[in-house]
XYZ file of C-alpha atoms in Angstrom:
640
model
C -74.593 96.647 82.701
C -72.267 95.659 80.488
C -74.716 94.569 77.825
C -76.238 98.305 78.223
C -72.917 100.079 78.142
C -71.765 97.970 74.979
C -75.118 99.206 73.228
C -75.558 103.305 74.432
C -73.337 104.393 71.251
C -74.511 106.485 68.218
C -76.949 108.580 67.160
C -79.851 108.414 69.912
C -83.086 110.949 70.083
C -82.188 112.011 73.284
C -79.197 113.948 74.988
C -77.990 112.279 78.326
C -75.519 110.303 78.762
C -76.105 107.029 77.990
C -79.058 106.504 75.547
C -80.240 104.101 73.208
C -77.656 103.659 70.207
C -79.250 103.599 66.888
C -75.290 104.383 64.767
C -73.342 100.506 66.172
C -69.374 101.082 65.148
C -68.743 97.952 62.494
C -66.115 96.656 60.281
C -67.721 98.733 57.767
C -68.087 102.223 59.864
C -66.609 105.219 57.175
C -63.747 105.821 58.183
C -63.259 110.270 57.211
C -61.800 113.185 55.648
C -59.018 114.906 57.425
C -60.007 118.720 57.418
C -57.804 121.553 59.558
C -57.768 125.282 59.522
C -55.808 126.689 56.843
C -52.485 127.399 57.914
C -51.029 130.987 57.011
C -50.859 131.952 53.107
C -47.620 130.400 51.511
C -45.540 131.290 48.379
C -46.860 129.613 45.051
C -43.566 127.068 45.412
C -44.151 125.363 48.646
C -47.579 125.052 47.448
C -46.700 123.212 44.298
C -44.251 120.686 46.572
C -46.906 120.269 48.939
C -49.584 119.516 45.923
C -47.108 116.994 44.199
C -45.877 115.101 47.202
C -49.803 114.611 48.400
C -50.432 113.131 44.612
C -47.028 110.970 44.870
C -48.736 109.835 48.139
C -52.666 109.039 47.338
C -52.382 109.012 43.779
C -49.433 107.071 41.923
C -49.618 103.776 41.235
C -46.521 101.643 40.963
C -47.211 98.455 39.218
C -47.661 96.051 36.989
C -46.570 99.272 35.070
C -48.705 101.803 36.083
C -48.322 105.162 38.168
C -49.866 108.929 38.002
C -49.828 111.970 39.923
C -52.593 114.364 39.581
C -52.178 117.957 40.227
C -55.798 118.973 40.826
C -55.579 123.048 40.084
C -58.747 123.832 38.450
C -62.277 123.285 38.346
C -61.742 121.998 34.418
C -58.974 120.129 35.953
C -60.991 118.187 38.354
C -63.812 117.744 35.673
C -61.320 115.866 33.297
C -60.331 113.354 35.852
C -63.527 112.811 36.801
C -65.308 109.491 36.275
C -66.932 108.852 32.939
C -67.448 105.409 32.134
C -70.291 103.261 33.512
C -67.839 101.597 35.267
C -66.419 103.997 37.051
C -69.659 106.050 38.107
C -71.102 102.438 39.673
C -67.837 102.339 41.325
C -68.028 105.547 42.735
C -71.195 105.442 44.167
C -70.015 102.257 46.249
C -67.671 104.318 47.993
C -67.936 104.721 51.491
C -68.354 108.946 52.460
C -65.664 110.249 54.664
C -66.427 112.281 57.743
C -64.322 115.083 59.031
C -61.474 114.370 61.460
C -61.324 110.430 60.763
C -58.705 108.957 58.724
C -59.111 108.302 54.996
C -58.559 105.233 52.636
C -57.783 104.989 48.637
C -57.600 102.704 46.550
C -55.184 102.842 43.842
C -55.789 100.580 40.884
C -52.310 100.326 37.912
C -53.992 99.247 34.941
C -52.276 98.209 31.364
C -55.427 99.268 29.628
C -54.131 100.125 25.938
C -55.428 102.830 23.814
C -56.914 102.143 20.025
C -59.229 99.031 19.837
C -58.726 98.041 23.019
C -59.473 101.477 24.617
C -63.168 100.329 25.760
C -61.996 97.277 27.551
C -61.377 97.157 31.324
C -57.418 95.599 30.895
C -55.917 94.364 33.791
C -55.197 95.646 37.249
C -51.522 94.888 37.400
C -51.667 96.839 40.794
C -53.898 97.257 43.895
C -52.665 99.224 46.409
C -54.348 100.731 49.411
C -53.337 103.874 50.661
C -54.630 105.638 54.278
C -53.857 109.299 55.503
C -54.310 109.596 59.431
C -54.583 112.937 60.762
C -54.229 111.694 64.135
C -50.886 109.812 64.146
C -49.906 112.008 60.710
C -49.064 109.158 58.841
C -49.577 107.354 55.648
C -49.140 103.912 55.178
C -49.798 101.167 52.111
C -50.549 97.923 52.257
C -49.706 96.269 48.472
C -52.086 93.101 47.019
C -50.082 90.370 44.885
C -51.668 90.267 41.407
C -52.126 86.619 41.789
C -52.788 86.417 45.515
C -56.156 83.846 45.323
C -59.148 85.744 46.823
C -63.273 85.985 46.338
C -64.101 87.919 43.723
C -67.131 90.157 44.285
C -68.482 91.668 40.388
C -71.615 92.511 40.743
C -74.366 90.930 38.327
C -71.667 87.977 38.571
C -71.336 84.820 40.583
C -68.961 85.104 43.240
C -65.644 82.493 42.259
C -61.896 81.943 43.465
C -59.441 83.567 41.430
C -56.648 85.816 41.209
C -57.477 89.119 43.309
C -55.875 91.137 39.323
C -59.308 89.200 37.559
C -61.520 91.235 39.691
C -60.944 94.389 37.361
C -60.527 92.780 34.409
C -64.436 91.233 34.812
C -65.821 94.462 35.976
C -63.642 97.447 36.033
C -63.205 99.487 38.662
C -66.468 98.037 40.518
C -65.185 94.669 40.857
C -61.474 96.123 42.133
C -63.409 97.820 44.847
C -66.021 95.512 45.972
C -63.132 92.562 46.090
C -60.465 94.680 48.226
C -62.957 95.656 50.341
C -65.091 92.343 51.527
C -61.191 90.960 51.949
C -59.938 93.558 53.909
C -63.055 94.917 55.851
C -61.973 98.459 55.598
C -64.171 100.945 54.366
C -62.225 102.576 51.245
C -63.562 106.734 50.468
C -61.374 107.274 47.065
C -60.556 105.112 44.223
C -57.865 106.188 41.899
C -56.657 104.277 38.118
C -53.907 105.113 36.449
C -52.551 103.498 33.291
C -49.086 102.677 31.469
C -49.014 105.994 29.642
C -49.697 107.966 32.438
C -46.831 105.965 34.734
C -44.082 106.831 31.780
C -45.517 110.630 31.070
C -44.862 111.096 34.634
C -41.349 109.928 34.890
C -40.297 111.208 31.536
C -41.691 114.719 32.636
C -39.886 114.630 35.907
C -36.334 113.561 34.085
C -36.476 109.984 35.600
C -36.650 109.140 38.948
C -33.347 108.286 41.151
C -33.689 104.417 42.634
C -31.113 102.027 43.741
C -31.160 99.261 42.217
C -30.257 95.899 44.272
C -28.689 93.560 41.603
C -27.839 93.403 37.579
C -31.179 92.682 35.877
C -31.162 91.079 32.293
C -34.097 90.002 30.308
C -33.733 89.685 26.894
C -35.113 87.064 24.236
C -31.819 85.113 24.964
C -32.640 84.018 28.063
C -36.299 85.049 28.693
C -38.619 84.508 25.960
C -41.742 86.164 25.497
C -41.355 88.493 28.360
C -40.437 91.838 29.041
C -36.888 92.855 28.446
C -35.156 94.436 31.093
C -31.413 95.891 31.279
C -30.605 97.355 34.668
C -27.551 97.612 36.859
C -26.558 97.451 40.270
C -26.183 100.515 41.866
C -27.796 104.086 42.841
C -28.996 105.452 39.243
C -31.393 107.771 37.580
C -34.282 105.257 35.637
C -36.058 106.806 32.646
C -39.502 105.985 32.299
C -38.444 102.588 30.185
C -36.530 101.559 32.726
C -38.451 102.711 35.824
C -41.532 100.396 34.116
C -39.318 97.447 33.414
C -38.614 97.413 37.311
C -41.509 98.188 38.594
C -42.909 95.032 36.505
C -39.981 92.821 37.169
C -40.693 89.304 38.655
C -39.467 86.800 36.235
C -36.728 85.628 38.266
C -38.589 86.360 41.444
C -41.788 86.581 42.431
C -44.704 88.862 43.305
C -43.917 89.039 46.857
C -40.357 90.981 45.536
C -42.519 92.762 42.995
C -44.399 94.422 45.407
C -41.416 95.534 47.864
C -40.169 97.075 45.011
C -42.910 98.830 43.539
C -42.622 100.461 47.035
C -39.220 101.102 47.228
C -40.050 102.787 43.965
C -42.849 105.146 45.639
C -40.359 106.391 48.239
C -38.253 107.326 45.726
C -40.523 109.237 43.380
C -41.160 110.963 46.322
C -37.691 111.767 47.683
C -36.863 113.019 44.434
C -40.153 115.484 44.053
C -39.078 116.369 47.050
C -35.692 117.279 46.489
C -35.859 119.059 42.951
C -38.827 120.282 40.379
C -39.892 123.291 38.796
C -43.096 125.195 37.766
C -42.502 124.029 33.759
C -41.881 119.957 35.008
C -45.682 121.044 37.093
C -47.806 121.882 34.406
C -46.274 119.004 32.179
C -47.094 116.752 34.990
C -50.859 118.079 34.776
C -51.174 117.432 31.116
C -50.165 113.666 31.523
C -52.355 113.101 34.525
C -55.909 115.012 32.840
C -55.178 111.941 30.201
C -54.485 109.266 32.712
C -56.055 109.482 35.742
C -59.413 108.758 36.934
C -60.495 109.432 40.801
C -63.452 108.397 42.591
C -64.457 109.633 45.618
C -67.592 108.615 48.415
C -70.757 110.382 49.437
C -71.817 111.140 45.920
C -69.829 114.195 45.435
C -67.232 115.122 43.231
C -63.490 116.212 44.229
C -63.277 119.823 44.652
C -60.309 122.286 45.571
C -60.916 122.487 49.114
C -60.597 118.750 49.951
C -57.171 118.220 47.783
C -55.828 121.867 50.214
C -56.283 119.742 53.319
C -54.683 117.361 51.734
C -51.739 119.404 50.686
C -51.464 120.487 53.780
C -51.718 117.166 55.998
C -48.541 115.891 53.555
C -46.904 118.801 53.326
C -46.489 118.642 57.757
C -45.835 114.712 57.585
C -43.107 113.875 60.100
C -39.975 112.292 58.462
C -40.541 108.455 58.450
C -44.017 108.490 58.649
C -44.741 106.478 55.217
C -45.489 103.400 56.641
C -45.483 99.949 54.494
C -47.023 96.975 55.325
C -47.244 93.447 53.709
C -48.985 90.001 53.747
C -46.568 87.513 55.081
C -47.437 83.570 54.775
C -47.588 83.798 51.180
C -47.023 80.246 49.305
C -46.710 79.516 45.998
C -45.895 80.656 42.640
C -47.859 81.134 40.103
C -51.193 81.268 42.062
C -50.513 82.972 45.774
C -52.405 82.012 48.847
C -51.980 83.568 52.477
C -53.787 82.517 55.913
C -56.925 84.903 56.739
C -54.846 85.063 59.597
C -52.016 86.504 58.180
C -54.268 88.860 55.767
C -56.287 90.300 58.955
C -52.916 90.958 60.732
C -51.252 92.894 57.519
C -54.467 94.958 57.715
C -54.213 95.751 61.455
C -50.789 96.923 60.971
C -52.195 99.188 57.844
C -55.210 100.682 59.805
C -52.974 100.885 62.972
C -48.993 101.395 62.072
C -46.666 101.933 65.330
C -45.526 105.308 63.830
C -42.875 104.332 67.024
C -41.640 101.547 65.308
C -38.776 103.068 63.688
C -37.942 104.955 67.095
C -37.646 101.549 69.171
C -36.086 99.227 66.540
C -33.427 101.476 66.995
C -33.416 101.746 71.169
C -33.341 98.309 70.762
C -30.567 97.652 68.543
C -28.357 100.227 70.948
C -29.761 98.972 74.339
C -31.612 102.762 74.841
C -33.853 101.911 77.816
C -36.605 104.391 78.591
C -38.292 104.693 81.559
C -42.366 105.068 80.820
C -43.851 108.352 81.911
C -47.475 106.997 82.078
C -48.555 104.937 84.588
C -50.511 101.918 83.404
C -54.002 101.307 82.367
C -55.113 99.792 85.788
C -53.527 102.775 87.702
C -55.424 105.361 85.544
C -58.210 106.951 87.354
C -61.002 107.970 84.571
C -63.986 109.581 84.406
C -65.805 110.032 80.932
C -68.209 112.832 80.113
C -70.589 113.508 76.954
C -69.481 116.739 75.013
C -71.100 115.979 71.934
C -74.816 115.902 72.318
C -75.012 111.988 71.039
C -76.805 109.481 73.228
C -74.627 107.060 74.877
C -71.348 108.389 74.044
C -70.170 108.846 77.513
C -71.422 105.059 77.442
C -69.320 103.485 74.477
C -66.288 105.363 75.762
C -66.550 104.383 79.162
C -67.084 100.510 78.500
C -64.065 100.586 75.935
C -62.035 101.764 78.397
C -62.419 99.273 80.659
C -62.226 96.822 78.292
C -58.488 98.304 77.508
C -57.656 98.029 81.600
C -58.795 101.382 82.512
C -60.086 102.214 86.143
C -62.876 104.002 84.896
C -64.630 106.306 88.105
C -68.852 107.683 87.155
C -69.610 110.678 88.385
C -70.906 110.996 92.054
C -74.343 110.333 90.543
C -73.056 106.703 89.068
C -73.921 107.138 85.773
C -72.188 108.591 83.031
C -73.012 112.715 82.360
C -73.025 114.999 80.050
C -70.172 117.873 79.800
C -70.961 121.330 80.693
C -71.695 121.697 77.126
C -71.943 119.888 73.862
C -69.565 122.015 71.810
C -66.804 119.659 71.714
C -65.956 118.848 68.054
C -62.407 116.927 69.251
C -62.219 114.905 71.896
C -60.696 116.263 75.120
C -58.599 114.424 77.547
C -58.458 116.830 80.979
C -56.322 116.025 83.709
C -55.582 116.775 87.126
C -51.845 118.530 87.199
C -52.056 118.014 91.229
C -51.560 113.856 90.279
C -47.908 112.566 89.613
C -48.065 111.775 86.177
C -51.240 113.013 85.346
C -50.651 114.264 82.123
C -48.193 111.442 80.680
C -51.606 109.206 81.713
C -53.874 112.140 79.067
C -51.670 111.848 76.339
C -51.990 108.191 76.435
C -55.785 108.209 76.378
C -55.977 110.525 73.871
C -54.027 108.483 71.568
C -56.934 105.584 71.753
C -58.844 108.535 70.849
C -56.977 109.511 67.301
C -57.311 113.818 67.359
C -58.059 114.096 70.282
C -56.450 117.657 72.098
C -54.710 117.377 75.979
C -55.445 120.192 78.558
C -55.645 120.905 82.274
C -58.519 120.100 84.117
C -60.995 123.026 84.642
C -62.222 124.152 87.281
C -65.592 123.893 86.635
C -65.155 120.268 86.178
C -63.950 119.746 89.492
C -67.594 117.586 90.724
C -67.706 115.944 87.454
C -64.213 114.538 87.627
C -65.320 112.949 91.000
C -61.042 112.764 91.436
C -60.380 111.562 89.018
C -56.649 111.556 87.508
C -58.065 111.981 83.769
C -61.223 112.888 82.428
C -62.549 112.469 78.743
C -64.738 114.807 77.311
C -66.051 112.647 73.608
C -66.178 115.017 70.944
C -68.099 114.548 67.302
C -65.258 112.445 66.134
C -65.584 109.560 68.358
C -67.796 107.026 66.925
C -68.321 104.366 69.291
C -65.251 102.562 68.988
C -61.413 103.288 70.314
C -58.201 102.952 68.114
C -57.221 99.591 67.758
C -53.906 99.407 69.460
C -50.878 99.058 66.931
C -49.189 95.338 67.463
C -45.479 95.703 68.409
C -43.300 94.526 65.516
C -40.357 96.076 67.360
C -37.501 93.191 66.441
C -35.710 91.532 69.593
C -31.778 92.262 69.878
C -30.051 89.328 68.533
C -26.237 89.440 68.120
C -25.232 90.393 64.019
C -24.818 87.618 62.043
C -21.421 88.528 60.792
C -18.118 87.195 59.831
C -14.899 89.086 59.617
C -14.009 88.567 56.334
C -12.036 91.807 54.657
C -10.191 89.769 52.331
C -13.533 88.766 49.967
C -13.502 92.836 48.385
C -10.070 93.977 49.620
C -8.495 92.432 46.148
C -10.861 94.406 44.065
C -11.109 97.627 45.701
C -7.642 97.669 45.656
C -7.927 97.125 41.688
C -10.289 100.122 40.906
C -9.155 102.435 43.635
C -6.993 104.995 41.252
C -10.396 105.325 39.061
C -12.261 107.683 41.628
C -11.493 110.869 43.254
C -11.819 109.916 46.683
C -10.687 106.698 49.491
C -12.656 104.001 49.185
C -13.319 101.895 52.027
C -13.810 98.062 52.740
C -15.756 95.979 54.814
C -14.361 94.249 57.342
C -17.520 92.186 58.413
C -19.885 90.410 55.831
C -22.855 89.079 56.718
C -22.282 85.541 57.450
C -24.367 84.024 54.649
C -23.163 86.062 51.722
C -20.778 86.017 48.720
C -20.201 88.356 46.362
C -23.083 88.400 43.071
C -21.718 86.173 40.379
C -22.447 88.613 37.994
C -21.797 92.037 38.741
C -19.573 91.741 41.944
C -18.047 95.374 41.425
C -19.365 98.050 39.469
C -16.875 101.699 39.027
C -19.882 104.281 36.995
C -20.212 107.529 36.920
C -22.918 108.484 39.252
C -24.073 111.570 38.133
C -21.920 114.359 36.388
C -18.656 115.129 38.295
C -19.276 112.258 40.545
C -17.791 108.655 40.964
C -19.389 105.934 42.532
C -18.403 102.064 43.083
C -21.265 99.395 44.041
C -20.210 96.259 45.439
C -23.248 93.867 45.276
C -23.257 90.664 47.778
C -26.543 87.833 47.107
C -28.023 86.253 50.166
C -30.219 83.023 50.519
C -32.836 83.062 47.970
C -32.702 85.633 45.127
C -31.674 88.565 47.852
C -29.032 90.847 47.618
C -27.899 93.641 49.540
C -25.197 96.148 48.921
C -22.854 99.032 49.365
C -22.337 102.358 47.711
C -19.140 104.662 48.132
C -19.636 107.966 46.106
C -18.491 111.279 46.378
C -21.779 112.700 45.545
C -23.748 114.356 48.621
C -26.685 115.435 47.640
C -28.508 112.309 46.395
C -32.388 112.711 47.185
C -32.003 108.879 48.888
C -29.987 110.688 51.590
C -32.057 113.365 52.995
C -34.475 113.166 55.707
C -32.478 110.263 57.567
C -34.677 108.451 60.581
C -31.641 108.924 63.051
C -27.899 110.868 63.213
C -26.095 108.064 65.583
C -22.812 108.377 67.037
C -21.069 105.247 66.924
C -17.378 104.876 68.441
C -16.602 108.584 67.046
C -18.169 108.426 63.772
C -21.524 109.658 63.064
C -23.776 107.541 61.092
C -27.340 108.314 59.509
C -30.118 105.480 59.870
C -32.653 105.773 57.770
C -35.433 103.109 58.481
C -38.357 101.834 57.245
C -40.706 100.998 60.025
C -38.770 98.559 62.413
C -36.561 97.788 60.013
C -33.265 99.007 59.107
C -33.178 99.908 55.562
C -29.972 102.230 55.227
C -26.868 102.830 57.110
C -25.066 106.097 56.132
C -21.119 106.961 56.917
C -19.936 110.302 56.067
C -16.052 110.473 55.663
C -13.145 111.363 53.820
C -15.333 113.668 51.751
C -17.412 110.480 50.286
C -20.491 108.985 51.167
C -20.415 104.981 52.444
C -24.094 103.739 52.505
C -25.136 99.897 53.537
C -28.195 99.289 51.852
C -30.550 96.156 52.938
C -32.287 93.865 50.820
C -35.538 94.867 49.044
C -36.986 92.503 51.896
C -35.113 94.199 54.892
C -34.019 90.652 55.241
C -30.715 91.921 57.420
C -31.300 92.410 60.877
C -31.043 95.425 62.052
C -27.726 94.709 64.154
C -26.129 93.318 61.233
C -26.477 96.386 59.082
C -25.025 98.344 61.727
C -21.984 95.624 62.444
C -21.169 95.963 58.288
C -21.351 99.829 58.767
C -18.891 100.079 61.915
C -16.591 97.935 60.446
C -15.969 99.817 57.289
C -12.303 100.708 57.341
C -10.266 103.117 54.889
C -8.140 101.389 52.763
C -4.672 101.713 52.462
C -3.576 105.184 50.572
């Protein structure tokens, strides 16, 4: 039974409930396009945002120096950034199609290619990232690839060789980038996107720079780094023109590519709190001119991009949840100039990609405050299920049923013991029914349906009634279930640990104290540190003018190796870092704003005094989260 179950999936001939499959789910099923009705007509303006922040979101690259956004408005539009090169047609024919409903996966490759002589060469790929839309969770999350992480490369016409993952697309374009990301992730991947140096700095000149904080003073000059890049930055929250914003972005001289990567990231969220925030219909069209000349996108199933896809697009990012960019990484890396990482450690970055706990952020922080909550649904074992055919495709009842009960599920057949078909095959979604006279009964639906991705919740039917055979929930599959249930997200939630603090007011008392008559409003000082810090050697404490009209002072603390975190006291309210906050958090009479990035804590916010007091972690989140909320409660005015 089990070996028949397993196999009565896919496409079969027939229409009962559990044929023959001839469509097996596998690492390399297409994963698909995200298409929903059109919601009502908006004004040209919210259409623009929604456009730009889907582009910041698929289609920038940060790295190695390279990052786009493509405003796809017209047909000519779409033509330009078509592909063209051999290259980049092979590529795009290797591209797996995507199917309505299912989630969606680009590639997005930063290139240094330079123009003049060197036009026709490939360059390098100074950035792979992978970027996936879900419809069902409404997410996005990235998952960033070291330029020298050591991997298989795959050009085809080429012998397959060890070497750093960046040599792939510097043998073979485009084609080799692809075909290497993809045998060493095992996801199927439906867009590819290049961008290259010139379209990275068109795009932040046109938008005015891009606001970033920066973590510590940055120096590179030929004084004291020959023959590399020069880099000038300072500590603190700042607006980077496009020199600067591609200085950082390439930074890792001092570091490695591991930090590179965070804050390439760190970069993306910005870009796209601050299209968010501010940008006009002239910035738009100047934005379009840089991207027809820099930006090439591929996309699967041997058609071209058209209007219609990018809409559903704009509209999926346009309703994303706040806090639902999700970021993951490769941990285990070793080395330095060459980067290796267990396959282990490489499979489980990509599970957290394909799969992100979009409750991640919600629980780090019920954890950190000891929020208990009682769980509505009862468990797995104690669900009562019966699984019906609604699609027309043999065996899907089949597949379902057998995952379930591989996940714990008390799965219940129909009184004929089989699995049956639905009153009809109509169902494009996936329905989860269930019986409202059962405690719990819907708490138990909405927790099915979420190993189902978009799948809809309702009350049983009537009509169902001898189908259901009593049972508490009953799943109708729908055209978007393929064989196979979501994976189920692995819980990074980080246990509650005590801070790792030390009161120690007197390290920045002595020079707040000192700059405190050079700003407009009461600074305040932190009474706990976090036990392993000291203040940076070089730029302890920085008093700048934030932004016209506004002060701001940074004080900048390092932290084991090459980390430093910091905190910011302005008067200015309205920086794009500080909207759309995770959590507002009242905390012994003050309210604080958390802003987190996944489980991790990334920004504690104190509003006071008319100023602005924000903790900021390293680029690494290396502070746990209840030491960046011990730092924050223990800011105290100083003295007036």
């Amino acid at each position: 039974m089990k070996t028949t179950l397993k196999r009565g999936m896919g496409r079969g001939a027939s229409v009962n409930g559990n044929g023959r499959s001839i469509y097996p789910p596998a690492p390399s099923t297409p994963m698909t396009r995200y298409r929903q009705p059109d919601p009502p007509r908006r004004g040209a303006w919210q259409v623009v945002r929604a456009v730009l922040l889907w582009t910041v979101l698929a289609t920038i690259i940060v790295a190695g120096g390279a990052a786009g956004a493509a405003y796809l408005k017209t047909h000519q539009f779409l033509e330009a950034i078509s592909p063209k090169t051999k290259l980049d047609r092979a590529a795009a024919k290797r591209l797996d199609a995507a199917i309505p409903g299912q989630p969606t996966i680009a590639l997005v490759i930063g290139t240094d290619r330079r123009k003049g002589i060197e036009a026709e060469l490939t360059g390098r790929s100074d950035t792979l990232i992978l970027v996936r839309a879900d419809p069902a969770t409404r997410a996005i999350s990235m998952l960033s690839f070291p330029r020298d992480l050591l991997v298989t490369v795959k050009c085809p016409g080429h012998t397959e060789h060890t070497d750093r993952i960046n040599a792939a697309f510097s043998e073979c374009g485009s084609v080799g980038a692809l075909e290497t990301v993809r045998a060493l992730t095992g996801v199927p991947i439906n867009y590819f996107v290049t961008v290259n140096f010139r379209g990275f700095t068109q795009l932040v000149n046109n938008l005015g720079g891009v606001w970033i904080d920066i973590d510590h003073r940055y120096l590179c000059d030929p004084s004291n780094c020959p023959g590399v890049s020069k880099i000038n930055l300072w500590p603190g929250y700042q607006r980077l023109n496009a020199t600067r914003a591609l200085a950082y972005v390439r930074f890792r001289h001092f570091d490695s590519d591991i930090y590179r990567n965070a804050r390439q990231q760190l970069f993306l969220k910005a870009l796209k709190q601050q299209i968010s925030s501010q940008l006009d219909l002239s910035t738009v069209f100047s934005i379009v001119d840089a991207v027809e000349k820099n930006v090439v996108v591929g996309r699967g199933g041997g058609k071209a991009l058209d209007p219609q896809t990018l809409k559903d697009y704009v509209y999926f990012a346009h309703g994303l949840p706040a806090g639902h960019i999700f970021q993951s990484r490769i941990d285990g890396l070793t080395g330095q100039n060459e980067l290796s990482a267990p396959a282990a450690d490489i499979a489980a970055a990509v599970h957290d990609f394909v799969q992100p706990d979009v409750k991640s952020p919600e629980k780090a922080r019920d954890v950190a405050f000891g929020i208990k909550h009682r769980s509505r649904a009862p468990r797995p074992r104690d669900i009562s299920t019966t699984v019906l055919n609604g699609n027309g495709v043999a065996g899907s009842a089949a597949s379902a049923a057998y995952e379930l009960g591989q996940r714990g599920y008390n799965v219940v057949l129909p009184v004929t013991g089989t699995p049956q078909n639905a009153p009809n095959f109509n169902y494009f979604r996936t329905t989860v029914y269930f019986d409202s006279s059962q405690p719990r009964a819907k708490a138990a639906a909405t927790a099915l349906a979420n190993l189902f991705g978009d799948a809809a919740v309702q009350p049983l039917p009537a009509a169902f009634g001898d189908l259901a055979n009593g049972a508490m929930a009953t799943v109708v599959v729908g055209q978007n279930f393929h064989g196979t249930l979501a994976p189920a997200p692995v819980d990074r939630t980080p246990k509650k640990e005590p801070p790792n603090v030390t009161p120690n007011a007197a390290l920045t008392r002595s020079l707040l104290l000192s700059v405190r008559r050079r700003v407009p409003f009461r600074l305040e000082v932190p009474r706990l540190m976090e036990s392993g810090s000291r203040l940076a050697y070089d730029t302890p404490l920085r008093v700048y003018n934030i932004k016209k009209g506004h002060r701001a002072v940074r004080l900048t603390f390092s932290v084991g190796y090459n980390e430093y975190w910091g905190i910011e006291e302005t008067d200015w309210d309205e920086a794009p870092a500080l909207a759309d906050a995770s959590f507002e958090q009242r905390i012994r009479g003050r309210e604080f704003s958390l802003y987190y990035s996944g489980p991790h804590l990334h920004m504690v916010v104190l509003r006071e005094n008319g100023a602005t007091y924000w903790i900021t972690n390293t680029v690494l989140d290396s502070l746990s989260n209840e030491t960046m909320l011990a730092i924050a409660r223990g800011l105290a005015p100083l003295p007036k």
